Amino acid sequence: MARPVADTALVLGVCLVALLGLLVQSRGLDTAAERTALPIVLASAGALCLRRRHPVALGAVALAATAGYGALLQQPGPITLVFVVALYTVVDEGHLAVAIGFGAASVVAFAPRGRLRRRDRGATGPASGTAPNW
């Protein structure tokens, strides 16, 4: 009996953090991209309800949702918590190799975008690939 209650509390908590995070990060839902990100956040967080029955499918959905959110808003966000919970569940349900694949896919998908974004904002130093302009 305690497991369903804990799972429900986890889903509600993650959904609340992801939703409030979107609202705070975007300072409202003013643009079409932000309004499009809202159902992505709600659907991916709601999909956590199925995490025990379909952990691998949830991992794929969470990875796709996180990538979609990042592509829309050009920055990572609190929706990443959905991916973290999904990844933990994949491991917890005994699919370690799949979780390693999801982790590698997330690094490949998100690392180049972060590097390009830093360059666009004029960041300097070794992480940005440019020298400081002092």
CSV table of N, CA, C and O in Angstrom, one decimal:
chain,number,residue,atom,x,y,z
A,1,MET,N,0.8,-1.2,0.0
A,1,MET,CA,0.0,0.0,0.0
A,1,MET,C,0.9,1.3,0.0
A,1,MET,O,0.5,2.3,-0.6
A,2,ALA,N,2.0,1.2,0.6
A,2,ALA,CA,2.9,2.4,0.7
A,2,ALA,C,3.5,2.8,-0.6
A,2,ALA,O,3.7,4.0,-0.9
A,3,ARG,N,3.7,1.8,-1.5
A,3,ARG,CA,4.4,2.1,-2.7
A,3,ARG,C,3.5,2.9,-3.7
A,3,ARG,O,4.0,3.9,-4.3
A,4,PRO,N,2.2,2.6,-3.8
A,4,PRO,CA,1.4,3.5,-4.7
A,4,PRO,C,1.2,4.9,-4.2
A,4,PRO,O,1.2,5.8,-4.9
A,5,VAL,N,1.2,5.0,-2.9
A,5,VAL,CA,1.1,6.4,-2.3
A,5,VAL,C,2.4,7.1,-2.5
A,5,VAL,O,2.3,8.3,-2.9
A,6,ALA,N,3.5,6.5,-2.4
A,6,ALA,CA,4.8,7.1,-2.6
A,6,ALA,C,5.0,7.5,-4.1
A,6,ALA,O,5.5,8.6,-4.4
A,7,ASP,N,4.5,6.6,-5.0
A,7,ASP,CA,4.6,6.9,-6.4
A,7,ASP,C,3.7,8.0,-6.8
A,7,ASP,O,4.1,8.9,-7.6
A,8,THR,N,2.5,8.1,-6.2
A,8,THR,CA,1.6,9.2,-6.5
A,8,THR,C,2.2,10.5,-6.0
A,8,THR,O,2.2,11.5,-6.7
A,9,ALA,N,2.8,10.5,-4.8
A,9,ALA,CA,3.4,11.7,-4.3
A,9,ALA,C,4.6,12.1,-5.1
A,9,ALA,O,4.8,13.3,-5.4
A,10,LEU,N,5.3,11.2,-5.6
A,10,LEU,CA,6.5,11.5,-6.5
A,10,LEU,C,6.0,12.1,-7.8
A,10,LEU,O,6.6,13.2,-8.2
A,11,VAL,N,5.0,11.6,-8.4
A,11,VAL,CA,4.5,12.1,-9.7
A,11,VAL,C,4.0,13.5,-9.5
A,11,VAL,O,4.3,14.4,-10.2
A,12,LEU,N,3.2,13.7,-8.4
A,12,LEU,CA,2.7,15.1,-8.2
A,12,LEU,C,3.8,16.1,-7.8
A,12,LEU,O,3.7,17.2,-8.3
A,13,GLY,N,4.8,15.6,-7.1
A,13,GLY,CA,5.9,16.5,-6.7
A,13,GLY,C,6.7,16.9,-7.9
A,13,GLY,O,7.0,18.1,-8.1
A,14,VAL,N,7.0,15.9,-8.8
A,14,VAL,CA,7.8,16.2,-10.0
A,14,VAL,C,7.0,17.1,-10.9
A,14,VAL,O,7.6,18.0,-11.5
A,15,CYS,N,5.7,16.8,-11.1
A,15,CYS,CA,4.9,17.6,-11.9
A,15,CYS,C,4.8,19.1,-11.5
A,15,CYS,O,5.0,20.0,-12.2
A,16,LEU,N,4.7,19.3,-10.2
A,16,LEU,CA,4.7,20.6,-9.6
A,16,LEU,C,6.0,21.4,-9.8
A,16,LEU,O,6.0,22.5,-10.2
A,17,VAL,N,7.1,20.7,-9.6
A,17,VAL,CA,8.4,21.3,-9.7
A,17,VAL,C,8.6,21.7,-11.2
A,17,VAL,O,9.1,22.8,-11.5
A,18,ALA,N,8.3,20.7,-12.1
A,18,ALA,CA,8.5,21.0,-13.5
A,18,ALA,C,7.6,22.1,-14.0
A,18,ALA,O,8.1,23.0,-14.8
A,19,LEU,N,6.4,22.1,-13.6
A,19,LEU,CA,5.4,23.2,-14.0
A,19,LEU,C,5.8,24.5,-13.5
A,19,LEU,O,5.9,25.5,-14.2
A,20,LEU,N,6.1,24.6,-12.2
A,20,LEU,CA,6.5,25.9,-11.6
A,20,LEU,C,7.9,26.3,-12.2
A,20,LEU,O,8.1,27.5,-12.4
A,21,GLY,N,8.7,25.4,-12.4
A,21,GLY,CA,10.0,25.7,-13.0
A,21,GLY,C,9.9,26.3,-14.4
A,21,GLY,O,10.5,27.3,-14.7
A,22,LEU,N,9.0,25.8,-15.2
A,22,LEU,CA,8.7,26.4,-16.5
A,22,LEU,C,8.2,27.8,-16.4
A,22,LEU,O,8.6,28.7,-17.1
A,23,LEU,N,7.2,28.0,-15.5
A,23,LEU,CA,6.6,29.3,-15.3
A,23,LEU,C,7.7,30.3,-14.8
A,23,LEU,O,7.7,31.5,-15.2
A,24,VAL,N,8.5,29.9,-13.9
A,24,VAL,CA,9.5,30.8,-13.3
A,24,VAL,C,10.6,31.1,-14.4
A,24,VAL,O,11.0,32.2,-14.6
A,25,GLN,N,11.1,30.0,-15.0
A,25,GLN,CA,12.1,30.1,-16.0
A,25,GLN,C,11.7,31.1,-17.2
A,25,GLN,O,12.5,31.9,-17.6
A,26,SER,N,10.5,30.9,-17.6
A,26,SER,CA,10.0,31.7,-18.8
A,26,SER,C,9.4,33.0,-18.4
A,26,SER,O,9.0,33.8,-19.2
A,27,ARG,N,9.2,33.2,-17.1
A,27,ARG,CA,8.5,34.4,-16.6
A,27,ARG,C,7.1,34.6,-17.1
A,27,ARG,O,6.7,35.6,-17.6
A,28,GLY,N,6.4,33.5,-17.2
A,28,GLY,CA,5.1,33.4,-17.7
A,28,GLY,C,5.1,32.6,-19.0
A,28,GLY,O,6.1,32.1,-19.4
A,29,LEU,N,3.9,32.6,-19.6
A,29,LEU,CA,3.8,31.8,-20.9
A,29,LEU,C,3.5,32.8,-22.0
A,29,LEU,O,2.4,32.8,-22.5
A,30,ASP,N,4.4,33.6,-22.3
A,30,ASP,CA,4.2,34.7,-23.3
A,30,ASP,C,4.4,34.3,-24.7
A,30,ASP,O,3.8,34.9,-25.6
A,31,THR,N,5.3,33.4,-25.0
A,31,THR,CA,5.6,33.0,-26.4
A,31,THR,C,4.9,31.7,-26.8
A,31,THR,O,4.5,30.9,-26.0
A,32,ALA,N,4.9,31.5,-28.1
A,32,ALA,CA,4.3,30.2,-28.6
A,32,ALA,C,5.2,29.0,-28.1
A,32,ALA,O,4.6,28.0,-27.8
A,33,ALA,N,6.5,29.2,-28.1
A,33,ALA,CA,7.4,28.1,-27.6
A,33,ALA,C,7.1,27.8,-26.2
A,33,ALA,O,7.0,26.6,-25.8
A,34,GLU,N,6.9,28.8,-25.3
A,34,GLU,CA,6.6,28.5,-23.9
A,34,GLU,C,5.2,27.8,-23.8
A,34,GLU,O,5.0,26.9,-23.0
A,35,ARG,N,4.2,28.3,-24.6
A,35,ARG,CA,2.9,27.6,-24.5
A,35,ARG,C,3.0,26.2,-25.1
A,35,ARG,O,2.2,25.3,-24.6
A,36,THR,N,3.8,25.9,-26.0
A,36,THR,CA,4.0,24.6,-26.5
A,36,THR,C,4.7,23.7,-25.5
A,36,THR,O,4.5,22.5,-25.4
A,37,ALA,N,5.6,24.3,-24.7
A,37,ALA,CA,6.4,23.5,-23.7
A,37,ALA,C,5.5,23.1,-22.6
A,37,ALA,O,5.8,22.0,-22.0
A,38,LEU,N,4.4,23.8,-22.3
A,38,LEU,CA,3.5,23.4,-21.2
A,38,LEU,C,2.9,22.0,-21.3
A,38,LEU,O,3.1,21.2,-20.4
A,39,PRO,N,2.3,21.7,-22.5
A,39,PRO,CA,1.8,20.3,-22.5
A,39,PRO,C,2.9,19.2,-22.5
A,39,PRO,O,2.7,18.1,-22.1
A,40,ILE,N,4.1,19.6,-23.0
A,40,ILE,CA,5.2,18.6,-22.9
A,40,ILE,C,5.6,18.4,-21.5
A,40,ILE,O,5.8,17.2,-21.1
A,41,VAL,N,5.6,19.4,-20.7
A,41,VAL,CA,5.9,19.2,-19.3
A,41,VAL,C,4.8,18.4,-18.6
A,41,VAL,O,5.1,17.5,-17.9
A,42,LEU,N,3.6,18.8,-18.8
A,42,LEU,CA,2.5,18.1,-18.2
A,42,LEU,C,2.4,16.6,-18.6
A,42,LEU,O,2.2,15.7,-17.8
A,43,ALA,N,2.5,16.3,-19.9
A,43,ALA,CA,2.5,15.0,-20.4
A,43,ALA,C,3.6,14.1,-19.9
A,43,ALA,O,3.4,12.9,-19.5
A,44,SER,N,4.8,14.6,-19.9
A,44,SER,CA,6.0,13.8,-19.5
A,44,SER,C,5.9,13.6,-18.0
A,44,SER,O,6.2,12.5,-17.5
A,45,ALA,N,5.5,14.6,-17.2
A,45,ALA,CA,5.4,14.4,-15.8
A,45,ALA,C,4.3,13.4,-15.5
A,45,ALA,O,4.4,12.5,-14.6
A,46,GLY,N,3.2,13.5,-16.2
A,46,GLY,CA,2.1,12.6,-16.0
A,46,GLY,C,2.4,11.2,-16.4
A,46,GLY,O,1.9,10.2,-15.8
A,47,ALA,N,3.3,11.0,-17.3
A,47,ALA,CA,3.7,9.7,-17.8
A,47,ALA,C,4.4,9.0,-16.7
A,47,ALA,O,4.5,7.7,-16.7
A,48,LEU,N,4.9,9.7,-15.7
A,48,LEU,CA,5.6,9.0,-14.6
A,48,LEU,C,4.6,8.0,-13.8
A,48,LEU,O,5.1,7.2,-13.1
A,49,CYS,N,3.3,8.2,-14.0
A,49,CYS,CA,2.4,7.3,-13.4
A,49,CYS,C,2.6,5.9,-13.9
A,49,CYS,O,2.3,4.9,-13.2
A,50,LEU,N,3.1,5.7,-15.1
A,50,LEU,CA,3.4,4.4,-15.7
A,50,LEU,C,4.8,3.9,-15.5
A,50,LEU,O,5.2,2.9,-16.1
A,51,ARG,N,5.5,4.5,-14.6
A,51,ARG,CA,6.9,4.2,-14.5
A,51,ARG,C,7.2,2.8,-14.1
A,51,ARG,O,8.2,2.2,-14.5
A,52,ARG,N,6.4,2.2,-13.3
A,52,ARG,CA,6.7,0.8,-12.8
A,52,ARG,C,6.3,-0.2,-13.8
A,52,ARG,O,6.9,-1.2,-13.9
A,53,ARG,N,5.3,0.1,-14.6
A,53,ARG,CA,4.8,-0.9,-15.6
A,53,ARG,C,5.6,-0.8,-16.9
A,53,ARG,O,5.8,-1.8,-17.6
A,54,HIS,N,6.0,0.4,-17.3
A,54,HIS,CA,6.7,0.5,-18.6
A,54,HIS,C,7.9,1.4,-18.4
A,54,HIS,O,8.0,2.5,-19.0
A,55,PRO,N,8.9,1.0,-17.7
A,55,PRO,CA,10.1,1.9,-17.4
A,55,PRO,C,10.9,2.3,-18.6
A,55,PRO,O,11.3,3.4,-18.7
A,56,VAL,N,11.1,1.4,-19.5
A,56,VAL,CA,11.9,1.7,-20.7
A,56,VAL,C,11.2,2.7,-21.6
A,56,VAL,O,11.8,3.6,-22.1
A,57,ALA,N,9.9,2.4,-21.8
A,57,ALA,CA,9.1,3.4,-22.6
A,57,ALA,C,9.1,4.7,-22.0
A,57,ALA,O,9.2,5.8,-22.7
A,58,LEU,N,8.9,4.8,-20.7
A,58,LEU,CA,8.9,6.1,-20.0
A,58,LEU,C,10.3,6.8,-20.1
A,58,LEU,O,10.3,8.0,-20.3
A,59,GLY,N,11.4,6.0,-20.1
A,59,GLY,CA,12.7,6.6,-20.3
A,59,GLY,C,12.8,7.3,-21.7
A,59,GLY,O,13.3,8.4,-21.8
A,60,ALA,N,12.3,6.6,-22.7
A,60,ALA,CA,12.3,7.1,-24.0
A,60,ALA,C,11.4,8.4,-24.1
A,60,ALA,O,11.8,9.4,-24.7
A,61,VAL,N,10.3,8.3,-23.5
A,61,VAL,CA,9.4,9.5,-23.5
A,61,VAL,C,10.0,10.7,-22.8
A,61,VAL,O,10.0,11.8,-23.3
A,62,ALA,N,10.6,10.4,-21.7
A,62,ALA,CA,11.2,11.5,-20.9
A,62,ALA,C,12.4,12.1,-21.6
A,62,ALA,O,12.6,13.3,-21.6
A,63,LEU,N,13.2,11.3,-22.3
A,63,LEU,CA,14.3,11.8,-23.0
A,63,LEU,C,13.8,12.6,-24.2
A,63,LEU,O,14.3,13.7,-24.4
A,64,ALA,N,12.8,12.2,-24.9
A,64,ALA,CA,12.3,13.0,-26.0
A,64,ALA,C,11.6,14.3,-25.5
A,64,ALA,O,11.8,15.3,-26.1
A,65,ALA,N,10.9,14.2,-24.4
A,65,ALA,CA,10.3,15.4,-23.9
A,65,ALA,C,11.4,16.4,-23.4
A,65,ALA,O,11.2,17.6,-23.7
A,66,THR,N,12.4,16.0,-22.8
A,66,THR,CA,13.5,16.9,-22.3
A,66,THR,C,14.2,17.5,-23.5
A,66,THR,O,14.5,18.7,-23.5
A,67,ALA,N,14.4,16.7,-24.6
A,67,ALA,CA,15.0,17.2,-25.8
A,67,ALA,C,14.1,18.2,-26.5
A,67,ALA,O,14.6,19.3,-26.9
A,68,GLY,N,12.8,17.9,-26.5
A,68,GLY,CA,11.9,18.8,-27.1
A,68,GLY,C,11.8,20.1,-26.4
A,68,GLY,O,11.7,21.2,-27.0
A,69,TYR,N,11.8,20.1,-25.1
A,69,TYR,CA,11.7,21.3,-24.3
A,69,TYR,C,13.0,22.1,-24.5
A,69,TYR,O,12.9,23.3,-24.7
A,70,GLY,N,14.1,21.5,-24.5
A,70,GLY,CA,15.4,22.2,-24.8
A,70,GLY,C,15.4,22.8,-26.1
A,70,GLY,O,15.9,23.9,-26.3
A,71,ALA,N,14.9,22.1,-27.1
A,71,ALA,CA,14.9,22.7,-28.5
A,71,ALA,C,13.9,23.9,-28.6
A,71,ALA,O,14.2,24.8,-29.3
A,72,LEU,N,12.8,23.8,-27.9
A,72,LEU,CA,11.8,24.9,-28.0
A,72,LEU,C,12.3,26.1,-27.3
A,72,LEU,O,12.2,27.2,-27.8
A,73,LEU,N,12.8,25.9,-26.0
A,73,LEU,CA,13.2,27.1,-25.2
A,73,LEU,C,14.7,27.4,-25.3
A,73,LEU,O,15.1,28.4,-24.6
A,74,GLN,N,15.5,26.6,-26.0
A,74,GLN,CA,16.9,26.9,-26.1
A,74,GLN,C,17.6,26.9,-24.8
A,74,GLN,O,18.6,27.6,-24.6
A,75,GLN,N,17.1,26.1,-23.8
A,75,GLN,CA,17.8,26.0,-22.5
A,75,GLN,C,17.2,24.8,-21.8
A,75,GLN,O,16.1,24.5,-22.0
A,76,PRO,N,18.0,24.2,-21.0
A,76,PRO,CA,17.5,23.1,-20.2
A,76,PRO,C,16.6,23.7,-19.1
A,76,PRO,O,16.6,24.8,-18.9
A,77,GLY,N,15.8,22.8,-18.6
A,77,GLY,CA,14.8,23.3,-17.6
A,77,GLY,C,14.5,22.2,-16.5
A,77,GLY,O,15.1,21.1,-16.5
A,78,PRO,N,13.6,22.6,-15.6
A,78,PRO,CA,13.2,21.6,-14.6
A,78,PRO,C,12.6,20.3,-15.1
A,78,PRO,O,12.5,19.4,-14.3
A,79,ILE,N,12.2,20.3,-16.4
A,79,ILE,CA,11.7,19.0,-16.9
A,79,ILE,C,12.8,18.0,-16.9
A,79,ILE,O,12.5,16.8,-16.9
A,80,THR,N,14.0,18.4,-16.7
A,80,THR,CA,15.1,17.4,-16.6
A,80,THR,C,14.9,16.5,-15.4
A,80,THR,O,15.3,15.3,-15.4
A,81,LEU,N,14.2,16.9,-14.4
A,81,LEU,CA,13.9,16.1,-13.2
A,81,LEU,C,13.0,14.9,-13.7
A,81,LEU,O,13.2,13.8,-13.1
A,82,VAL,N,12.1,15.1,-14.6
A,82,VAL,CA,11.4,13.9,-15.1
A,82,VAL,C,12.3,12.9,-15.7
A,82,VAL,O,12.1,11.7,-15.5
A,83,PHE,N,13.3,13.3,-16.5
A,83,PHE,CA,14.2,12.4,-17.1
A,83,PHE,C,15.1,11.7,-16.0
A,83,PHE,O,15.3,10.5,-16.1
A,84,VAL,N,15.4,12.4,-15.0
A,84,VAL,CA,16.2,11.8,-13.9
A,84,VAL,C,15.4,10.7,-13.2
A,84,VAL,O,15.9,9.6,-12.9
A,85,VAL,N,14.2,11.0,-12.9
A,85,VAL,CA,13.3,10.0,-12.2
A,85,VAL,C,13.1,8.8,-13.1
A,85,VAL,O,13.2,7.7,-12.7
A,86,ALA,N,12.9,9.1,-14.4
A,86,ALA,CA,12.7,8.0,-15.4
A,86,ALA,C,13.9,7.1,-15.5
A,86,ALA,O,13.9,5.9,-15.5
A,87,LEU,N,15.1,7.8,-15.5
A,87,LEU,CA,16.4,7.1,-15.6
A,87,LEU,C,16.6,6.2,-14.4
A,87,LEU,O,17.0,5.0,-14.5
A,88,TYR,N,16.3,6.8,-13.2
A,88,TYR,CA,16.4,6.0,-12.0
A,88,TYR,C,15.5,4.8,-12.0
A,88,TYR,O,15.9,3.7,-11.6
A,89,THR,N,14.3,5.0,-12.5
A,89,THR,CA,13.3,3.9,-12.6
A,89,THR,C,13.8,2.8,-13.5
A,89,THR,O,13.6,1.6,-13.2
A,90,VAL,N,14.4,3.2,-14.6
A,90,VAL,CA,14.9,2.2,-15.6
A,90,VAL,C,15.9,1.3,-14.9
A,90,VAL,O,15.9,0.1,-15.0
A,91,VAL,N,16.8,1.9,-14.1
A,91,VAL,CA,17.8,1.2,-13.4
A,91,VAL,C,17.2,0.3,-12.3
A,91,VAL,O,17.5,-0.9,-12.1
A,92,ASP,N,16.3,0.9,-11.6
A,92,ASP,CA,15.6,0.2,-10.4
A,92,ASP,C,14.9,-1.0,-10.9
A,92,ASP,O,14.7,-2.0,-10.1
A,93,GLU,N,14.3,-0.9,-12.1
A,93,GLU,CA,13.5,-2.1,-12.6
A,93,GLU,C,14.4,-3.1,-13.3
A,93,GLU,O,13.9,-4.0,-13.9
A,94,GLY,N,15.8,-2.9,-13.3
A,94,GLY,CA,16.7,-3.9,-13.8
A,94,GLY,C,17.1,-3.8,-15.2
A,94,GLY,O,17.6,-4.7,-15.8
A,95,HIS,N,17.1,-2.6,-15.7
A,95,HIS,CA,17.5,-2.4,-17.1
A,95,HIS,C,18.7,-1.5,-17.2
A,95,HIS,O,18.7,-0.4,-17.8
A,96,LEU,N,19.8,-1.9,-16.6
A,96,LEU,CA,21.0,-1.0,-16.4
A,96,LEU,C,21.5,-0.7,-17.8
A,96,LEU,O,21.9,0.5,-18.0
A,97,ALA,N,21.7,-1.6,-18.7
A,97,ALA,CA,22.2,-1.3,-20.0
A,97,ALA,C,21.4,-0.3,-20.8
A,97,ALA,O,21.9,0.6,-21.5
A,98,VAL,N,20.1,-0.4,-20.7
A,98,VAL,CA,19.2,0.6,-21.3
A,98,VAL,C,19.4,2.0,-20.7
A,98,VAL,O,19.5,3.0,-21.4
A,99,ALA,N,19.5,2.0,-19.4
A,99,ALA,CA,19.8,3.3,-18.7
A,99,ALA,C,21.1,3.9,-19.1
A,99,ALA,O,21.2,5.1,-19.3
A,100,ILE,N,22.1,3.1,-19.3
A,100,ILE,CA,23.4,3.6,-19.8
A,100,ILE,C,23.2,4.2,-21.2
A,100,ILE,O,23.7,5.3,-21.5
A,101,GLY,N,22.4,3.5,-22.0
A,101,GLY,CA,22.2,4.0,-23.4
A,101,GLY,C,21.4,5.4,-23.3
A,101,GLY,O,21.7,6.3,-24.1
A,102,PHE,N,20.4,5.5,-22.5
A,102,PHE,CA,19.7,6.7,-22.3
A,102,PHE,C,20.6,7.8,-21.8
A,102,PHE,O,20.5,9.0,-22.3
A,103,GLY,N,21.4,7.5,-20.9
A,103,GLY,CA,22.4,8.5,-20.4
A,103,GLY,C,23.3,9.0,-21.4
A,103,GLY,O,23.6,10.2,-21.6
A,104,ALA,N,23.9,8.1,-22.2
A,104,ALA,CA,24.8,8.4,-23.3
A,104,ALA,C,24.0,9.3,-24.4
A,104,ALA,O,24.6,10.2,-24.9
A,105,ALA,N,22.8,8.9,-24.7
A,105,ALA,CA,22.0,9.6,-25.7
A,105,ALA,C,21.8,11.0,-25.2
A,105,ALA,O,21.8,12.0,-26.0
A,106,SER,N,21.5,11.2,-23.9
A,106,SER,CA,21.3,12.5,-23.4
A,106,SER,C,22.5,13.4,-23.4
A,106,SER,O,22.4,14.6,-23.8
A,107,VAL,N,23.7,12.8,-23.2
A,107,VAL,CA,24.9,13.6,-23.3
A,107,VAL,C,25.2,14.0,-24.7
A,107,VAL,O,25.5,15.2,-25.0
A,108,VAL,N,25.0,13.1,-25.6
A,108,VAL,CA,25.2,13.4,-27.1
A,108,VAL,C,24.2,14.4,-27.5
A,108,VAL,O,24.5,15.3,-28.3
A,109,ALA,N,23.0,14.3,-27.1
A,109,ALA,CA,21.9,15.3,-27.5
A,109,ALA,C,22.1,16.7,-26.9
A,109,ALA,O,21.8,17.7,-27.6
A,110,PHE,N,22.5,16.8,-25.7
A,110,PHE,CA,22.5,18.1,-25.0
A,110,PHE,C,23.8,18.8,-24.9
A,110,PHE,O,23.9,20.0,-24.9
A,111,ALA,N,24.9,18.1,-25.0
A,111,ALA,CA,26.2,18.7,-24.9
A,111,ALA,C,26.6,19.7,-26.0
A,111,ALA,O,27.0,20.8,-25.7
A,112,PRO,N,26.4,19.3,-27.3
A,112,PRO,CA,26.7,20.3,-28.3
A,112,PRO,C,25.8,21.5,-28.3
A,112,PRO,O,26.3,22.6,-28.5
A,113,ARG,N,24.6,21.4,-27.9
A,113,ARG,CA,23.7,22.5,-27.8
A,113,ARG,C,24.1,23.5,-26.8
A,113,ARG,O,24.1,24.7,-26.9
A,114,GLY,N,24.6,23.0,-25.6
A,114,GLY,CA,25.1,23.9,-24.6
A,114,GLY,C,26.3,24.6,-25.0
A,114,GLY,O,26.5,25.8,-24.7
A,115,ARG,N,27.2,23.9,-25.7
A,115,ARG,CA,28.4,24.6,-26.1
A,115,ARG,C,28.1,25.7,-27.1
A,115,ARG,O,28.7,26.8,-27.1
A,116,LEU,N,27.2,25.4,-28.1
A,116,LEU,CA,26.8,26.5,-29.0
A,116,LEU,C,26.1,27.6,-28.4
A,116,LEU,O,26.4,28.8,-28.7
A,117,ARG,N,25.3,27.4,-27.4
A,117,ARG,CA,24.6,28.4,-26.7
A,117,ARG,C,25.6,29.3,-25.9
A,117,ARG,O,25.4,30.5,-25.9
A,118,ARG,N,26.6,28.8,-25.3
A,118,ARG,CA,27.6,29.6,-24.6
A,118,ARG,C,28.3,30.5,-25.6
A,118,ARG,O,28.6,31.6,-25.3
A,119,ARG,N,28.6,30.0,-26.8
A,119,ARG,CA,29.3,30.8,-27.8
A,119,ARG,C,28.4,31.9,-28.2
A,119,ARG,O,28.8,33.1,-28.4
A,120,ASP,N,27.1,31.7,-28.4
A,120,ASP,CA,26.2,32.7,-28.8
A,120,ASP,C,26.0,33.8,-27.8
A,120,ASP,O,25.8,34.9,-28.2
A,121,ARG,N,26.2,33.5,-26.5
A,121,ARG,CA,26.0,34.5,-25.5
A,121,ARG,C,27.3,35.2,-25.3
A,121,ARG,O,27.4,36.1,-24.4
A,122,GLY,N,28.4,34.9,-26.0
A,122,GLY,CA,29.6,35.6,-25.8
A,122,GLY,C,30.5,35.1,-24.7
A,122,GLY,O,31.3,35.8,-24.2
A,123,ALA,N,30.2,33.9,-24.2
A,123,ALA,CA,31.0,33.3,-23.2
A,123,ALA,C,32.5,33.1,-23.6
A,123,ALA,O,32.7,32.9,-24.8
A,124,THR,N,33.4,33.2,-22.7
A,124,THR,CA,34.8,33.0,-23.0
A,124,THR,C,35.4,32.0,-22.1
A,124,THR,O,34.8,31.6,-21.1
A,125,GLY,N,36.6,31.5,-22.5
A,125,GLY,CA,37.3,30.5,-21.7
A,125,GLY,C,37.3,29.2,-22.3
A,125,GLY,O,36.8,28.9,-23.4
A,126,PRO,N,38.0,28.2,-21.6
A,126,PRO,CA,38.2,26.9,-22.2
A,126,PRO,C,36.9,26.1,-22.5
A,126,PRO,O,36.8,25.4,-23.5
A,127,ALA,N,35.9,26.3,-21.7
A,127,ALA,CA,34.6,25.6,-21.9
A,127,ALA,C,33.9,26.1,-23.1
A,127,ALA,O,33.1,25.4,-23.7
A,128,SER,N,34.1,27.4,-23.5
A,128,SER,CA,33.3,27.9,-24.6
A,128,SER,C,34.1,27.7,-25.9
A,128,SER,O,33.5,28.0,-27.0
A,129,GLY,N,35.3,27.4,-25.8
A,129,GLY,CA,36.1,27.2,-27.1
A,129,GLY,C,36.7,28.5,-27.6
A,129,GLY,O,37.2,28.6,-28.7
A,130,THR,N,36.6,29.6,-26.8
A,130,THR,CA,37.2,30.9,-27.2
A,130,THR,C,38.1,31.4,-26.1
A,130,THR,O,37.9,31.0,-24.9
A,131,ALA,N,38.9,32.3,-26.4
A,131,ALA,CA,39.8,32.9,-25.4
A,131,ALA,C,39.2,34.1,-24.8
A,131,ALA,O,38.4,34.8,-25.5
A,132,PRO,N,39.4,34.4,-23.5
A,132,PRO,CA,38.9,35.6,-22.9
A,132,PRO,C,39.4,36.9,-23.7
A,132,PRO,O,40.4,36.9,-24.2
A,133,ASN,N,38.5,37.9,-23.7
A,133,ASN,CA,38.8,39.2,-24.3
A,133,ASN,C,39.2,40.3,-23.3
A,133,ASN,O,38.6,41.3,-23.3
A,134,TRP,N,40.2,40.0,-22.5
A,134,TRP,CA,40.4,41.0,-21.4
A,134,TRP,C,41.3,42.1,-21.9
A,134,TRP,O,42.3,42.2,-22.3
